[in-house]
mmCIF file of C-alpha atoms in Angstrom:
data_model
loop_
_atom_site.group_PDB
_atom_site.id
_atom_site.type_symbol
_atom_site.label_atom_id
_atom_site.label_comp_id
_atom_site.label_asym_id
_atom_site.label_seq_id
_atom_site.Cartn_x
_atom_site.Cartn_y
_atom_site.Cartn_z
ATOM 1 C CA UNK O 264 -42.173 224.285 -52.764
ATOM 2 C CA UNK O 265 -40.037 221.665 -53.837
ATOM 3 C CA UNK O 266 -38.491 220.987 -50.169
ATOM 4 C CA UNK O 267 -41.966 220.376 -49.024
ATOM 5 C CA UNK O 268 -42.684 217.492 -50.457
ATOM 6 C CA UNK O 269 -40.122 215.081 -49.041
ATOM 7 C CA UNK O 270 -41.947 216.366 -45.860
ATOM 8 C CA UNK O 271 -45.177 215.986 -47.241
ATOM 9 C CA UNK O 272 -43.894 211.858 -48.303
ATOM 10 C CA UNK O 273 -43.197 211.083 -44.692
ATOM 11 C CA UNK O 274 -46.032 212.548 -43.227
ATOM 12 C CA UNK O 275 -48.318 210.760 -45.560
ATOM 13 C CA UNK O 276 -46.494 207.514 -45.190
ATOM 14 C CA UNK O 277 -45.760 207.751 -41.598
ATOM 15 C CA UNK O 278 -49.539 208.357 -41.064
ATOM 16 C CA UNK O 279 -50.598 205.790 -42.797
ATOM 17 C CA UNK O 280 -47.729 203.200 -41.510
ATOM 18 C CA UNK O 281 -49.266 204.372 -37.962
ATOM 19 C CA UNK O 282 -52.646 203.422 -39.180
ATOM 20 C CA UNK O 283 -51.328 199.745 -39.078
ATOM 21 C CA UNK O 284 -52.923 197.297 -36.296
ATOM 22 C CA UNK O 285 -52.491 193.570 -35.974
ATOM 23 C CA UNK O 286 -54.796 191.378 -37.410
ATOM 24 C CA UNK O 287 -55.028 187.724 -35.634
ATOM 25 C CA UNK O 288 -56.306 184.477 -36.606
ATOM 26 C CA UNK O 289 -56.512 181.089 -37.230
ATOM 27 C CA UNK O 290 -56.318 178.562 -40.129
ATOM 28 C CA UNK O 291 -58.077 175.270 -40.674
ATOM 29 C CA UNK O 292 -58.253 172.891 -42.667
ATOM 30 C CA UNK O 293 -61.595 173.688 -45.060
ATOM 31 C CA UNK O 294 -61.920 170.081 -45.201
ATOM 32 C CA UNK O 295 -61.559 168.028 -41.984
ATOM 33 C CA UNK O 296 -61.765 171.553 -39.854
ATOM 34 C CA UNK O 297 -58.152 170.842 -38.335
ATOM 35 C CA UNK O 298 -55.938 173.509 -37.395
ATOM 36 C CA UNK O 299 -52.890 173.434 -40.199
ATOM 37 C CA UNK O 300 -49.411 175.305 -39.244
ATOM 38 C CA UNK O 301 -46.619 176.615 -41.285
ATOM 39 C CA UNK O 302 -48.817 178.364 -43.613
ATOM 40 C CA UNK O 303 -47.124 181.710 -44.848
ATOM 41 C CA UNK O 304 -49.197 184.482 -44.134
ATOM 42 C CA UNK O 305 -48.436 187.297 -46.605
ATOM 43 C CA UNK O 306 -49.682 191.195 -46.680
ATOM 44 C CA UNK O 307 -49.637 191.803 -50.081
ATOM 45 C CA UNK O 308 -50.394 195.631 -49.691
ATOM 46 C CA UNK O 309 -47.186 196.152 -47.274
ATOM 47 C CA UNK O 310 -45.190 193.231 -48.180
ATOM 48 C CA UNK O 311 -44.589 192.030 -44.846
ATOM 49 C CA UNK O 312 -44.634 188.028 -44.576
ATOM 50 C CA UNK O 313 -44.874 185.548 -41.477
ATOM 51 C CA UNK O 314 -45.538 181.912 -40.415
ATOM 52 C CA UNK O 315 -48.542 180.792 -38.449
ATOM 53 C CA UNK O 316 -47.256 178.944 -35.245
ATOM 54 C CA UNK O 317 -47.900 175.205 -35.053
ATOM 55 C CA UNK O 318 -51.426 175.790 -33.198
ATOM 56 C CA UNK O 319 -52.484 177.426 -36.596
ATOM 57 C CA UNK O 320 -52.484 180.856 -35.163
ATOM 58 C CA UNK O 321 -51.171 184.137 -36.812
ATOM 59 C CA UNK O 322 -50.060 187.800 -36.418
ATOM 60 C CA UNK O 323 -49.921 190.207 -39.113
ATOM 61 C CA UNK O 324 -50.042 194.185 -39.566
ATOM 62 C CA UNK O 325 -52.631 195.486 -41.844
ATOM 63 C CA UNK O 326 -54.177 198.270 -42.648
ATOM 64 C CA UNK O 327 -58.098 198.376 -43.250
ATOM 65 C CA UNK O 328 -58.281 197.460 -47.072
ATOM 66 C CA UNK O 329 -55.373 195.740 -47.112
ATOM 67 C CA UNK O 330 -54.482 192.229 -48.882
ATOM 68 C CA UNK O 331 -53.882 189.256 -46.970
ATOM 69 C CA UNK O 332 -52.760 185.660 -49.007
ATOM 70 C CA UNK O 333 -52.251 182.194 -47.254
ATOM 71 C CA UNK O 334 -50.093 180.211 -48.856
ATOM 72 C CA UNK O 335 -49.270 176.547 -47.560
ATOM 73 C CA UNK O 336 -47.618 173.580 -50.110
ATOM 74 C CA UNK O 337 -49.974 170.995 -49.757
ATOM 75 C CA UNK O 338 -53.341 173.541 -50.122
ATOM 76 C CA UNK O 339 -54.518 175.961 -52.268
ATOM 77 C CA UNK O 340 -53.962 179.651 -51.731
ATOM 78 C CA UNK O 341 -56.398 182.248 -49.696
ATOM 79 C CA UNK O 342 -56.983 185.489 -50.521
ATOM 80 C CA UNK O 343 -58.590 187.985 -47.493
ATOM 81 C CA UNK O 344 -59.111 191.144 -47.553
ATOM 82 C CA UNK O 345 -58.950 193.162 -44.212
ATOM 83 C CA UNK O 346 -62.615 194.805 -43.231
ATOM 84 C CA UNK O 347 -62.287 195.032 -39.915
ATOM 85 C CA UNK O 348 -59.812 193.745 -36.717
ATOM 86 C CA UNK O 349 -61.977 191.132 -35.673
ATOM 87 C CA UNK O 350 -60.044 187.984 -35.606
ATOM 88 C CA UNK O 351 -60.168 185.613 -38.659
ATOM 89 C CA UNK O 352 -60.900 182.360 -39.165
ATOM 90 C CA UNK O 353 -59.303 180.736 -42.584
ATOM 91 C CA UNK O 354 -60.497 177.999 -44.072
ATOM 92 C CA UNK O 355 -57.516 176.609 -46.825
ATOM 93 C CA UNK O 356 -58.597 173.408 -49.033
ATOM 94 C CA UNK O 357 -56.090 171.063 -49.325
ATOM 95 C CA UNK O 358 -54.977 170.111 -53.109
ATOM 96 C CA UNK O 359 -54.431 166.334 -52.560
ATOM 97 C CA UNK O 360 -57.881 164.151 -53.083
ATOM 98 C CA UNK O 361 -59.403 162.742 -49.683
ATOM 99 C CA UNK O 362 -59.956 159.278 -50.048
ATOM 100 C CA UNK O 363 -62.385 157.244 -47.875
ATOM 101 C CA UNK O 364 -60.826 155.204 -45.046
ATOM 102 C CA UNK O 365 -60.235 151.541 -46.335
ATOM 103 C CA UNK O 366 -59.655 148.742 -44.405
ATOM 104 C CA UNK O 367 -57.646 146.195 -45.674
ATOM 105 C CA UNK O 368 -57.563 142.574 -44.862
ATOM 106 C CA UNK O 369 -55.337 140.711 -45.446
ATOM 107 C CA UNK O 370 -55.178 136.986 -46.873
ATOM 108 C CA UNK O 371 -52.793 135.872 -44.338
ATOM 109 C CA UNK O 372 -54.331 135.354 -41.350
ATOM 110 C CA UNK O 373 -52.093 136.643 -38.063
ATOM 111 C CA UNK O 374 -51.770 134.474 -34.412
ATOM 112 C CA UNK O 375 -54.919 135.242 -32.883
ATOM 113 C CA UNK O 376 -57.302 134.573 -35.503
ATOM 114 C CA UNK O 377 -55.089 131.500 -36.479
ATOM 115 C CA UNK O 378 -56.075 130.699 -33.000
ATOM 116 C CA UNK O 379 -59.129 130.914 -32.947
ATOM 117 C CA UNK O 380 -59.912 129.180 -36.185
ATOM 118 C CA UNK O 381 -57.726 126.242 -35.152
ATOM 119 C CA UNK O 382 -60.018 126.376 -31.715
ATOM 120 C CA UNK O 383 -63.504 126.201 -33.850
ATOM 121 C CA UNK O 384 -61.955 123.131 -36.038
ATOM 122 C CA UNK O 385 -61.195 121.390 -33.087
ATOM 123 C CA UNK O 386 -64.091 122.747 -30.997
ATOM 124 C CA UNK O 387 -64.384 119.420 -28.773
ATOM 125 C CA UNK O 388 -61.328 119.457 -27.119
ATOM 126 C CA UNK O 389 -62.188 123.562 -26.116
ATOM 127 C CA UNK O 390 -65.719 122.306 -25.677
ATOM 128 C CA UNK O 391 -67.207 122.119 -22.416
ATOM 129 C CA UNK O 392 -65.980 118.862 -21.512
ATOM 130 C CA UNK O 393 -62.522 120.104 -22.159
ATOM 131 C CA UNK O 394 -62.964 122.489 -19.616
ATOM 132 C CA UNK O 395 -65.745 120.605 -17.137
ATOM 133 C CA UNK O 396 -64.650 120.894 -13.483
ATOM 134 C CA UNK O 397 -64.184 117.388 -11.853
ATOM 135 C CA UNK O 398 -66.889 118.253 -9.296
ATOM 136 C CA UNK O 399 -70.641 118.750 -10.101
ATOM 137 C CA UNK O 400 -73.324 119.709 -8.159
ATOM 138 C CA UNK O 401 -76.836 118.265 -8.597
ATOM 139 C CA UNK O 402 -79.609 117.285 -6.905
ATOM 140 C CA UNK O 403 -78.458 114.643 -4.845
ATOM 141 C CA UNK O 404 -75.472 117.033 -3.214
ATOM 142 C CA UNK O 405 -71.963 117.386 -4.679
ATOM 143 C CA UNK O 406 -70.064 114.505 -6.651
ATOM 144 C CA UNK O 407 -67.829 113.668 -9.421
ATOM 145 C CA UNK O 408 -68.395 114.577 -12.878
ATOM 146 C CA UNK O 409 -67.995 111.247 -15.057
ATOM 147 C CA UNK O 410 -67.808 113.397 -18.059
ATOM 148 C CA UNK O 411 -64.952 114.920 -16.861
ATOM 149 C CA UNK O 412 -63.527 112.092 -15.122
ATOM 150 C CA UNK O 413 -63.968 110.074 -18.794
ATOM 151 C CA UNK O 414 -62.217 113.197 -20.650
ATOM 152 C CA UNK O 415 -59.489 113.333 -18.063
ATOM 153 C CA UNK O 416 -59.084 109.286 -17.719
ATOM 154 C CA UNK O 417 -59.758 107.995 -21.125
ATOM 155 C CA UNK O 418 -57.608 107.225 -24.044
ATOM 156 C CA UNK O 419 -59.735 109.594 -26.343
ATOM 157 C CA UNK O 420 -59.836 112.202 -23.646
ATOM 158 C CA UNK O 421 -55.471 112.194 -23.293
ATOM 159 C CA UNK O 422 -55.337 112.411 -26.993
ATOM 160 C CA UNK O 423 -57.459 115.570 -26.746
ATOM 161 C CA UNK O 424 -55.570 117.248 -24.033
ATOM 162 C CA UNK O 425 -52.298 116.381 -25.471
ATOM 163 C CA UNK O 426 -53.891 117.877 -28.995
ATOM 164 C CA UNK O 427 -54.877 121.007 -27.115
ATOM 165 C CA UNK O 428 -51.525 121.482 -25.372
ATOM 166 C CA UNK O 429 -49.691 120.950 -29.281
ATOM 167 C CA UNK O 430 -51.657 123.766 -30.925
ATOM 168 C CA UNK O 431 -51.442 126.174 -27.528
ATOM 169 C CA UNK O 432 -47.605 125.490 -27.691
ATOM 170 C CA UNK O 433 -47.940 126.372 -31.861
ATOM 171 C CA UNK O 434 -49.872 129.685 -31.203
ATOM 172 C CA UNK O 435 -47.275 130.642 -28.869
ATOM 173 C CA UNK O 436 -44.369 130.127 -31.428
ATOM 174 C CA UNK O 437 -46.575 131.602 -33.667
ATOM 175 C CA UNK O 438 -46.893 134.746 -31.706
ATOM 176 C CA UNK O 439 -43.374 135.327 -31.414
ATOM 177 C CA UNK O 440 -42.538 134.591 -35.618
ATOM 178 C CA UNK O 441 -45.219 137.227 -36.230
ATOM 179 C CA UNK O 442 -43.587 140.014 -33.844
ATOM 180 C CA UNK O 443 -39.741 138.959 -34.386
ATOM 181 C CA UNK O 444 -39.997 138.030 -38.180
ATOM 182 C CA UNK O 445 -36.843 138.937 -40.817
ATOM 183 C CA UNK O 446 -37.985 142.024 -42.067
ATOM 184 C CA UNK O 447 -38.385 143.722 -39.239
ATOM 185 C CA UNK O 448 -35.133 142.370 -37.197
ATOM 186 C CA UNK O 449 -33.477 143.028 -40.505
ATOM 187 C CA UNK O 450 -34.405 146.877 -40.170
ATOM 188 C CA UNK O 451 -33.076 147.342 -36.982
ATOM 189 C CA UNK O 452 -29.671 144.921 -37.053
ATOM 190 C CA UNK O 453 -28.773 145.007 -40.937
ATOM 191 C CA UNK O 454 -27.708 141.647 -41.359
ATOM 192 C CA UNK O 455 -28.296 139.422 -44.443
ATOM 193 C CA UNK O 456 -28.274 135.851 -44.669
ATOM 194 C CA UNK O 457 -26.963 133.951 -43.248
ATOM 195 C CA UNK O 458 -25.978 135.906 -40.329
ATOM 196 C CA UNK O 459 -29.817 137.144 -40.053
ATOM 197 C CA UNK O 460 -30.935 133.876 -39.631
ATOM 198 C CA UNK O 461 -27.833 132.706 -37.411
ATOM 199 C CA UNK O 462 -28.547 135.638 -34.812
ATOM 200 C CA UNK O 463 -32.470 134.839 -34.710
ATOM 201 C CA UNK O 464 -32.065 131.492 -33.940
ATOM 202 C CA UNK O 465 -29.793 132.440 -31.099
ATOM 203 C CA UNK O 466 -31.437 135.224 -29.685
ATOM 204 C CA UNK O 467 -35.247 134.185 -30.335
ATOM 205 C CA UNK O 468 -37.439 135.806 -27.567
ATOM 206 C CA UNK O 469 -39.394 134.350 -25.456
ATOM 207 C CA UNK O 470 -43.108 134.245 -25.506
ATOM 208 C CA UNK O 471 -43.119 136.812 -22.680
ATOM 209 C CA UNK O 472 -41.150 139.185 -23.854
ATOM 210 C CA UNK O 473 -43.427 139.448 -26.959
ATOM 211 C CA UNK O 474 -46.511 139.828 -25.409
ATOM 212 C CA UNK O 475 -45.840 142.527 -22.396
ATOM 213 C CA UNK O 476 -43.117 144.448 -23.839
ATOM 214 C CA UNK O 477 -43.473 147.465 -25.817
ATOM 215 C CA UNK O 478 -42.078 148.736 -29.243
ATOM 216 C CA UNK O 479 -39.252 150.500 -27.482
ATOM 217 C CA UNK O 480 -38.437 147.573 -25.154
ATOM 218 C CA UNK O 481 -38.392 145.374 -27.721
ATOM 219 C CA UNK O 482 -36.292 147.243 -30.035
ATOM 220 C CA UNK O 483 -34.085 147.998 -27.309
ATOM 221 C CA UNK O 484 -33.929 144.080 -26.985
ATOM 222 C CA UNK O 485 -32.639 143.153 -31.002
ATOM 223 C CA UNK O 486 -29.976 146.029 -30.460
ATOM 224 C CA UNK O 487 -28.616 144.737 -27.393
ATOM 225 C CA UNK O 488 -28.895 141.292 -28.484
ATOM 226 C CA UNK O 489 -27.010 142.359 -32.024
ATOM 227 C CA UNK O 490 -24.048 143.443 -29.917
ATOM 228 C CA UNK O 491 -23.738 140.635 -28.075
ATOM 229 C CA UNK O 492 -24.006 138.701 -31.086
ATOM 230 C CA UNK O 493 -21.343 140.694 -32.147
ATOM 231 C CA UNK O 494 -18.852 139.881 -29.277
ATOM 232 C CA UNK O 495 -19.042 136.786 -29.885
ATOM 233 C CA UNK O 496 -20.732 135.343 -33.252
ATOM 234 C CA UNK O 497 -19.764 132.053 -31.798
ATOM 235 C CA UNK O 498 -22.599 131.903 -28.938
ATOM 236 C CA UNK O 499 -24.761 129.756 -27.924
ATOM 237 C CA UNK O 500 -24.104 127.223 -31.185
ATOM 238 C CA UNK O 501 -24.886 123.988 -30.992
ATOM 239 C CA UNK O 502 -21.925 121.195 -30.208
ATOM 240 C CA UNK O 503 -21.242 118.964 -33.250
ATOM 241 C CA UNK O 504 -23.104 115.903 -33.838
ATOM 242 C CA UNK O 505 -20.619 112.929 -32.905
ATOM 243 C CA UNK O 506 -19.257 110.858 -35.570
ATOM 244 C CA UNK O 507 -21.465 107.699 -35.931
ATOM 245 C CA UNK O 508 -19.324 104.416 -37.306
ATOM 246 C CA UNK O 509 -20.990 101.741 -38.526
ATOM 247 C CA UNK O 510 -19.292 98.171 -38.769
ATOM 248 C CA UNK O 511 -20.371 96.700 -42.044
ATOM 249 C CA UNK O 512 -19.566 92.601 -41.842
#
């Protein structure tokens, strides 16, 4: 009797193994509804344990009745018992809070909107007759706009333009200071002052560059422009003010 039931074991447990289908599914986020990936996906009944793939779908074997627990770091764990082979759909809640999107401003205002404040304090010289063509048409046929011939012509109207062309020429400087500023050439060269502010000097950027190139390009630009700095620290330094003697009688 007794060499039965070693027989008896493995025909129960080899049954019962064969009993085993796959169970498939996916895992979301309970919160946002996102699919979430590397979330271990553990039959507690059998023991066997896998991953989810980075879509957020799984694989298991289970038997009918068995145990399933999700386990992921940043969410709480799921407990589902297998009813059926229908595929699943696990919702895991995430243990850190959600907070509400908020937008901050800050105090320090950047280029454009420098810009464009500057523009509304000094709305006359962008006013219309700033930008009044020379030509008007009315009714009496084409002629010569005196209000733009006065703006062009006039004292009043040269001090505007060359106003205009000082805080378009500021904006522009300003543009590049608030792309190429120390912190962020300091990240990618690792200079300190003084060299930091030796090698900006030398290789500022030009207005162009700042606006049409993109994060890459312009990274690419600092490292290339460290190593040449390197080369030759020397560069592009400006020649010494000549000595100035004065004759005191």
């Amino acid at each position: 009797m007794k060499l039965w039931l070693p027989l008896l074991f493995c025909m129960v447990y080899g049954s019962a193994f064969a009993q085993q289908k796959e169970v498939t599914g996916i895992v979301f986020d309970k919160e946002n509804k996102v699919r979430i990936a590397r979330v271990n996906v553990r039959n507690n009944t059998s023991g066997q344990s896998v991953y989810n793939t980075i879509k957020g779908e799984f694989t298991i074997n289970a038997n009918l009745g068995d145990v399933l627990i999700f386990g992921k770091a940043d969410h709480h764990s799921d407990t589902i018992t297998v009813k059926n082979y229908a595929p699943l759909a696990v919702y895991m809640k995430a243990t850190a809070i959600q907070l509400k999107e908020v937008t901050i401003r800050d105090s320090v205002l950047n280029p454009q909107r420098r810009y464009l404040a500057t523009k509304g304090e000094y709305g006359k010289i962008y006013g219309s007759l700033a930008n009044q063509d020379l030509l008007s048409i009315g009714q009496g046929g084409v002629g010569f706009s005196i209000d733009a011939l006065y703006n062009m012509f006039s004292r009043s109207g040269k001090n505007a333009e060359h106003l205009k062309e000082i805080i378009d020429r500021d904006y522009r400087q300003s543009v590049i200071d608030y792309r190429f500023n120390k912190s962020f050439v300091a990240g990618i060269t690792f200079l300190k002052d003084p060299d930091l502010t030796d090698f900006m000097f030398k290789y500022r950027p030009s207005y162009y560059m700042v606006t049409t190139a993109n994060e890459y390009e312009f990274v690419a630009y600092v490292r290339t422009s460290l190593r040449r700095y390197k080369r030759n620290p020397k560069a592009f330094e400006l020649a010494p003010l000549p000595t100035q003697y004065i004759n005191i009688k």
